[in-house]
Amino acid sequence: KAGVTQTPRYLIKTRGQQVTLSCSPISGHRSVSWYQQTPGQGLQFLFEYFSETQRNKGNFPGRFSGRQFSNSRSEMNVSTLELGDSALYLCASSLEGGLHSPLHFGNGTRLTVT
Amino acid sequence: GEDVEQSLFLSVREGDSSVINCTYTDSSSTYLYWYKQEPGAGLQLLTYIFSNMDMKQDQRLTVLLNKKDKHLSLRIADTQTGDSAIYFCADGGRSTGNQFYFGTGTSLTVIP
């Protein structure tokens, strides 16, 4: 069974631009979550989608948004990039996203904002 | 909010046992997880424990849970150089919406 696939692996963008990251979950998994990982803040929850609906959202500004498609694939978008958005963005999928629904992570997209 | 804390660094000799500790604050936690992250990679699920258990063994891995003290540990027996990585404990499964709370991560270095 293929794991969680994130594209692209690396991105370099300029401040003020926008970016879209893509995530394909494990086949059969309906919940997709996104996390931001930085050396200073660690792993921070961005949002979670299930059946194309955002069920939960972390404490990030509105510049961070996401969506999920009917095949469970998900994208996240960051608009008006800031230097502080440089991070590893991790996507994780799980079966249902309920109790005991372990997260399975992709290898991440490394975003560098210059 | 939920706090999950871990020590930052651990160094052990190859062949010894490693013990990585974690404390959490939310008494309603139902499942607690351990993840491993190698350089340039995402997080790999290692094992988990349900809150009504106090121990779980999975090959070289042993998880101990002290629910009263909200203390979780991961013991790796016969530690190998390939075990060098960052280990995260995570509090998850408290509600739908799947928000996991991760510790800061413990960087394990195995000395040959």
mmCIF file of C-alpha atoms in Angstrom:
data_model
loop_
_atom_site.group_PDB
_atom_site.id
_atom_site.type_symbol
_atom_site.label_atom_id
_atom_site.label_comp_id
_atom_site.label_asym_id
_atom_site.label_seq_id
_atom_site.Cartn_x
_atom_site.Cartn_y
_atom_site.Cartn_z
ATOM 1 C CA LYS A 1 0.000 0.000 0.000
ATOM 2 C CA ALA A 2 1.459 3.363 -0.980
ATOM 3 C CA GLY A 3 2.109 5.837 1.813
ATOM 4 C CA VAL A 4 1.188 9.487 2.043
ATOM 5 C CA THR A 5 2.601 11.410 -0.901
ATOM 6 C CA GLN A 6 3.390 15.093 -0.736
ATOM 7 C CA THR A 7 4.419 17.269 -3.652
ATOM 8 C CA PRO A 8 6.601 19.096 -4.239
ATOM 9 C CA ARG A 9 9.394 18.097 -1.834
ATOM 10 C CA TYR A 10 11.062 21.501 -1.970
ATOM 11 C CA LEU A 11 9.836 24.987 -2.796
ATOM 12 C CA ILE A 12 11.549 28.351 -2.817
ATOM 13 C CA LYS A 13 9.289 31.374 -2.942
ATOM 14 C CA THR A 14 9.625 35.103 -2.510
ATOM 15 C CA ARG A 15 7.926 37.111 0.200
ATOM 16 C CA GLY A 16 4.469 38.199 -0.898
ATOM 17 C CA GLN A 17 3.911 35.286 -3.273
ATOM 18 C CA GLN A 18 1.463 32.469 -2.704
ATOM 19 C CA VAL A 19 2.035 28.725 -2.721
ATOM 20 C CA THR A 20 -0.018 25.530 -3.022
ATOM 21 C CA LEU A 21 1.070 22.241 -1.509
ATOM 22 C CA SER A 22 -0.466 18.911 -2.397
ATOM 23 C CA CYS A 23 -1.086 15.739 -0.423
ATOM 24 C CA SER A 24 -2.366 12.312 -1.485
ATOM 25 C CA PRO A 25 -3.423 10.208 1.502
ATOM 26 C CA ILE A 26 -3.103 6.461 1.958
ATOM 27 C CA SER A 27 -5.782 4.695 -0.053
ATOM 28 C CA GLY A 28 -8.935 4.356 2.022
ATOM 29 C CA HIS A 29 -8.000 7.109 4.471
ATOM 30 C CA ARG A 30 -10.590 9.847 4.622
ATOM 31 C CA SER A 31 -9.037 12.252 7.101
ATOM 32 C CA VAL A 32 -6.169 14.535 6.122
ATOM 33 C CA SER A 33 -4.361 16.813 8.562
ATOM 34 C CA TRP A 34 -1.674 19.407 8.002
ATOM 35 C CA TYR A 35 1.111 20.387 10.384
ATOM 36 C CA GLN A 36 3.820 23.001 10.263
ATOM 37 C CA GLN A 37 7.203 22.027 11.676
ATOM 38 C CA THR A 38 9.825 24.618 12.594
ATOM 39 C CA PRO A 39 12.875 24.406 14.872
ATOM 40 C CA GLY A 40 11.484 27.085 17.175
ATOM 41 C CA GLN A 41 7.817 26.072 17.441
ATOM 42 C CA GLY A 42 7.972 22.350 16.798
ATOM 43 C CA LEU A 43 4.938 20.665 15.265
ATOM 44 C CA GLN A 44 1.892 22.881 15.067
ATOM 45 C CA PHE A 45 -1.532 21.800 13.866
ATOM 46 C CA LEU A 46 -2.921 23.727 10.903
ATOM 47 C CA PHE A 47 -6.208 22.004 10.041
ATOM 48 C CA GLU A 48 -7.964 18.719 9.434
ATOM 49 C CA TYR A 49 -10.324 17.711 6.656
ATOM 50 C CA PHE A 50 -12.749 14.836 6.477
ATOM 51 C CA SER A 51 -15.151 14.179 3.603
ATOM 52 C CA GLU A 52 -14.264 17.515 2.011
ATOM 53 C CA THR A 53 -15.157 19.447 5.180
ATOM 54 C CA GLN A 54 -12.793 21.231 7.515
ATOM 55 C CA ARG A 55 -13.506 19.771 10.949
ATOM 56 C CA ASN A 56 -10.791 21.384 12.979
ATOM 57 C CA LYS A 57 -8.473 24.341 12.648
ATOM 58 C CA GLY A 58 -5.371 25.431 14.523
ATOM 59 C CA ASN A 59 -4.310 28.902 15.497
ATOM 60 C CA PHE A 60 -2.958 30.188 12.195
ATOM 61 C CA PRO A 61 -3.880 33.348 10.284
ATOM 62 C CA GLY A 62 -6.378 33.291 7.444
ATOM 63 C CA ARG A 63 -3.519 33.326 4.921
ATOM 64 C CA PHE A 64 -3.344 29.576 5.532
ATOM 65 C CA SER A 65 -6.172 27.672 3.919
ATOM 66 C CA GLY A 66 -6.867 24.222 2.648
ATOM 67 C CA ARG A 67 -9.333 22.034 0.910
ATOM 68 C CA GLN A 68 -10.054 18.392 0.326
ATOM 69 C CA PHE A 69 -11.360 16.797 -2.816
ATOM 70 C CA SER A 70 -13.843 13.960 -3.233
ATOM 71 C CA ASN A 71 -10.986 11.450 -3.662
ATOM 72 C CA SER A 72 -9.601 12.592 -0.253
ATOM 73 C CA ARG A 73 -6.600 14.322 -1.790
ATOM 74 C CA SER A 74 -5.889 17.632 -0.104
ATOM 75 C CA GLU A 75 -4.180 20.898 -0.872
ATOM 76 C CA MET A 76 -3.094 23.695 1.371
ATOM 77 C CA ASN A 77 -2.495 27.233 0.241
ATOM 78 C CA VAL A 78 -0.499 30.006 1.833
ATOM 79 C CA SER A 79 -1.029 33.494 0.463
ATOM 80 C CA THR A 80 1.090 36.611 0.913
ATOM 81 C CA LEU A 81 4.087 34.611 2.094
ATOM 82 C CA GLU A 82 6.179 35.901 4.966
ATOM 83 C CA LEU A 83 9.728 34.949 5.916
ATOM 84 C CA GLY A 84 8.355 33.225 9.018
ATOM 85 C CA ASP A 85 6.375 30.805 6.858
ATOM 86 C CA SER A 86 9.606 28.997 6.018
ATOM 87 C CA ALA A 87 9.050 25.525 7.448
ATOM 88 C CA LEU A 88 8.526 21.859 6.759
ATOM 89 C CA TYR A 89 4.842 21.295 6.014
ATOM 90 C CA LEU A 90 3.689 17.811 6.872
ATOM 91 C CA CYS A 91 0.527 16.142 5.718
ATOM 92 C CA ALA A 92 -0.874 13.179 7.626
ATOM 93 C CA SER A 93 -3.746 10.883 6.827
ATOM 94 C CA SER A 94 -5.825 8.600 8.995
ATOM 95 C CA LEU A 95 -8.802 6.319 8.483
ATOM 96 C CA GLU A 96 -11.531 8.341 10.111
ATOM 97 C CA GLY A 97 -9.849 10.886 12.334
ATOM 98 C CA GLY A 98 -11.715 9.741 15.409
ATOM 99 C CA LEU A 99 -10.570 7.981 18.545
ATOM 100 C CA HIS A 100 -7.508 5.832 17.941
ATOM 101 C CA SER A 101 -6.954 6.934 14.418
ATOM 102 C CA PRO A 102 -3.171 7.106 14.184
ATOM 103 C CA LEU A 103 -1.685 9.695 11.896
ATOM 104 C CA HIS A 104 0.461 8.492 9.004
ATOM 105 C CA PHE A 105 2.769 11.192 7.713
ATOM 106 C CA GLY A 106 4.240 12.032 4.342
ATOM 107 C CA ASN A 107 7.834 13.200 3.946
ATOM 108 C CA GLY A 108 6.789 16.817 3.863
ATOM 109 C CA THR A 109 7.274 19.847 1.660
ATOM 110 C CA ARG A 110 10.190 22.059 2.633
ATOM 111 C CA LEU A 111 9.166 25.679 1.948
ATOM 112 C CA THR A 112 11.776 28.409 1.954
ATOM 113 C CA VAL A 113 10.621 32.025 1.723
ATOM 114 C CA THR A 114 13.255 34.567 0.716
ATOM 115 C CA GLY B 1 -4.049 24.129 25.908
ATOM 116 C CA GLU B 2 -2.355 20.798 25.948
ATOM 117 C CA ASP B 3 1.317 20.612 26.914
ATOM 118 C CA VAL B 4 3.489 17.663 26.055
ATOM 119 C CA GLU B 5 7.066 17.866 27.225
ATOM 120 C CA GLN B 6 10.192 15.889 26.484
ATOM 121 C CA SER B 7 13.874 16.287 27.193
ATOM 122 C CA LEU B 8 15.744 17.530 24.148
ATOM 123 C CA PHE B 9 18.746 15.215 23.889
ATOM 124 C CA LEU B 10 19.781 11.671 24.761
ATOM 125 C CA SER B 11 23.030 9.934 23.969
ATOM 126 C CA VAL B 12 23.613 6.189 24.438
ATOM 127 C CA ARG B 13 26.177 3.594 23.412
ATOM 128 C CA GLU B 14 25.303 1.013 20.794
ATOM 129 C CA GLY B 15 23.866 -2.089 22.421
ATOM 130 C CA ASP B 16 22.634 -0.262 25.521
ATOM 131 C CA SER B 17 18.991 0.504 26.259
ATOM 132 C CA SER B 18 17.559 3.959 25.586
ATOM 133 C CA VAL B 19 14.755 5.463 27.631
ATOM 134 C CA ILE B 20 12.940 8.503 26.291
ATOM 135 C CA ASN B 21 10.554 10.263 28.654
ATOM 136 C CA CYS B 22 7.465 12.366 28.069
ATOM 137 C CA THR B 23 4.957 14.140 30.290
ATOM 138 C CA TYR B 24 1.531 15.381 29.289
ATOM 139 C CA THR B 25 -1.081 17.469 31.007
ATOM 140 C CA ASP B 26 -4.497 16.380 29.782
ATOM 141 C CA SER B 27 -6.023 13.679 31.971
ATOM 142 C CA SER B 28 -8.666 12.887 29.347
ATOM 143 C CA SER B 29 -6.074 11.604 26.880
ATOM 144 C CA THR B 30 -7.096 8.232 25.468
ATOM 145 C CA TYR B 31 -4.263 7.255 23.147
ATOM 146 C CA LEU B 32 -0.623 8.199 23.345
ATOM 147 C CA TYR B 33 1.757 7.668 20.455
ATOM 148 C CA TRP B 34 5.449 7.515 19.708
ATOM 149 C CA TYR B 35 6.830 8.707 16.378
ATOM 150 C CA LYS B 36 10.343 8.664 14.914
ATOM 151 C CA GLN B 37 11.708 11.271 12.518
ATOM 152 C CA GLU B 38 14.883 10.738 10.540
ATOM 153 C CA PRO B 39 16.656 13.589 8.740
ATOM 154 C CA GLY B 40 14.760 14.816 5.703
ATOM 155 C CA ALA B 41 11.773 12.607 6.384
ATOM 156 C CA GLY B 42 8.326 12.801 7.893
ATOM 157 C CA LEU B 43 7.210 11.188 11.125
ATOM 158 C CA GLN B 44 7.044 7.406 11.267
ATOM 159 C CA LEU B 45 4.541 5.827 13.643
ATOM 160 C CA LEU B 46 6.397 3.499 16.026
ATOM 161 C CA THR B 47 3.833 2.399 18.566
ATOM 162 C CA TYR B 48 0.958 3.577 20.718
ATOM 163 C CA ILE B 49 -0.672 2.799 24.054
ATOM 164 C CA PHE B 50 -4.247 3.082 25.198
ATOM 165 C CA SER B 51 -4.767 4.983 28.399
ATOM 166 C CA ASN B 52 -6.159 1.999 30.327
ATOM 167 C CA MET B 53 -2.910 0.076 29.810
ATOM 168 C CA ASP B 54 0.273 0.585 31.768
ATOM 169 C CA MET B 55 2.676 -1.276 29.512
ATOM 170 C CA LYS B 56 2.950 -2.372 25.920
ATOM 171 C CA GLN B 57 5.797 -4.310 24.320
ATOM 172 C CA ASP B 58 6.484 -4.427 20.605
ATOM 173 C CA GLN B 59 9.729 -6.218 19.691
ATOM 174 C CA ARG B 60 12.570 -3.957 20.928
ATOM 175 C CA LEU B 61 10.158 -1.240 22.020
ATOM 176 C CA THR B 62 8.497 -1.037 25.428
ATOM 177 C CA VAL B 63 6.056 1.715 26.300
ATOM 178 C CA LEU B 64 5.298 2.452 29.934
ATOM 179 C CA LEU B 65 2.419 4.666 31.007
ATOM 180 C CA ASN B 66 1.910 6.110 34.469
ATOM 181 C CA LYS B 67 -1.491 7.707 34.135
ATOM 182 C CA LYS B 68 -1.514 9.096 37.668
ATOM 183 C CA ASP B 69 1.675 11.067 37.020
ATOM 184 C CA LYS B 70 0.841 11.634 33.322
ATOM 185 C CA HIS B 71 4.218 10.180 32.413
ATOM 186 C CA LEU B 72 4.999 8.153 29.317
ATOM 187 C CA SER B 73 8.269 6.490 28.391
ATOM 188 C CA LEU B 74 9.690 4.634 25.422
ATOM 189 C CA ARG B 75 12.418 2.077 26.025
ATOM 190 C CA ILE B 76 14.453 0.860 23.070
ATOM 191 C CA ALA B 77 16.366 -2.329 23.844
ATOM 192 C CA ASP B 78 19.725 -3.088 22.201
ATOM 193 C CA THR B 79 19.908 0.369 20.629
ATOM 194 C CA GLN B 80 21.494 0.447 17.168
ATOM 195 C CA THR B 81 23.047 3.276 15.154
ATOM 196 C CA GLY B 82 19.989 3.158 12.902
ATOM 197 C CA ASP B 83 17.908 4.234 15.894
ATOM 198 C CA SER B 84 19.569 7.662 15.843
ATOM 199 C CA ALA B 85 16.692 10.060 15.123
ATOM 200 C CA ILE B 86 14.274 12.456 16.790
ATOM 201 C CA TYR B 87 11.516 10.799 18.798
ATOM 202 C CA PHE B 88 8.197 12.501 19.412
ATOM 203 C CA CYS B 89 5.502 11.554 21.854
ATOM 204 C CA ALA B 90 2.005 12.639 20.906
ATOM 205 C CA ASP B 91 -1.286 12.932 22.676
ATOM 206 C CA GLY B 92 -4.044 12.104 20.250
ATOM 207 C CA GLY B 93 -7.481 10.640 19.953
ATOM 208 C CA ARG B 94 -9.231 12.891 22.423
ATOM 209 C CA SER B 95 -11.815 14.059 19.948
ATOM 210 C CA THR B 96 -12.780 13.976 16.319
ATOM 211 C CA GLY B 97 -10.953 16.477 14.195
ATOM 212 C CA ASN B 98 -7.805 14.560 14.884
ATOM 213 C CA GLN B 99 -5.634 17.241 16.441
ATOM 214 C CA PHE B 100 -2.564 15.615 17.898
ATOM 215 C CA TYR B 101 -0.431 17.401 20.455
ATOM 216 C CA PHE B 102 3.250 16.710 19.970
ATOM 217 C CA GLY B 103 6.143 17.023 22.331
ATOM 218 C CA THR B 104 9.236 18.983 21.386
ATOM 219 C CA GLY B 105 11.049 15.825 20.325
ATOM 220 C CA THR B 106 14.067 14.038 21.832
ATOM 221 C CA SER B 107 17.137 13.774 19.654
ATOM 222 C CA LEU B 108 18.686 10.338 20.227
ATOM 223 C CA THR B 109 22.335 9.859 19.305
ATOM 224 C CA VAL B 110 23.729 6.333 19.321
ATOM 225 C CA ILE B 111 27.495 6.144 19.754
ATOM 226 C CA PRO B 112 29.141 3.164 18.019
#
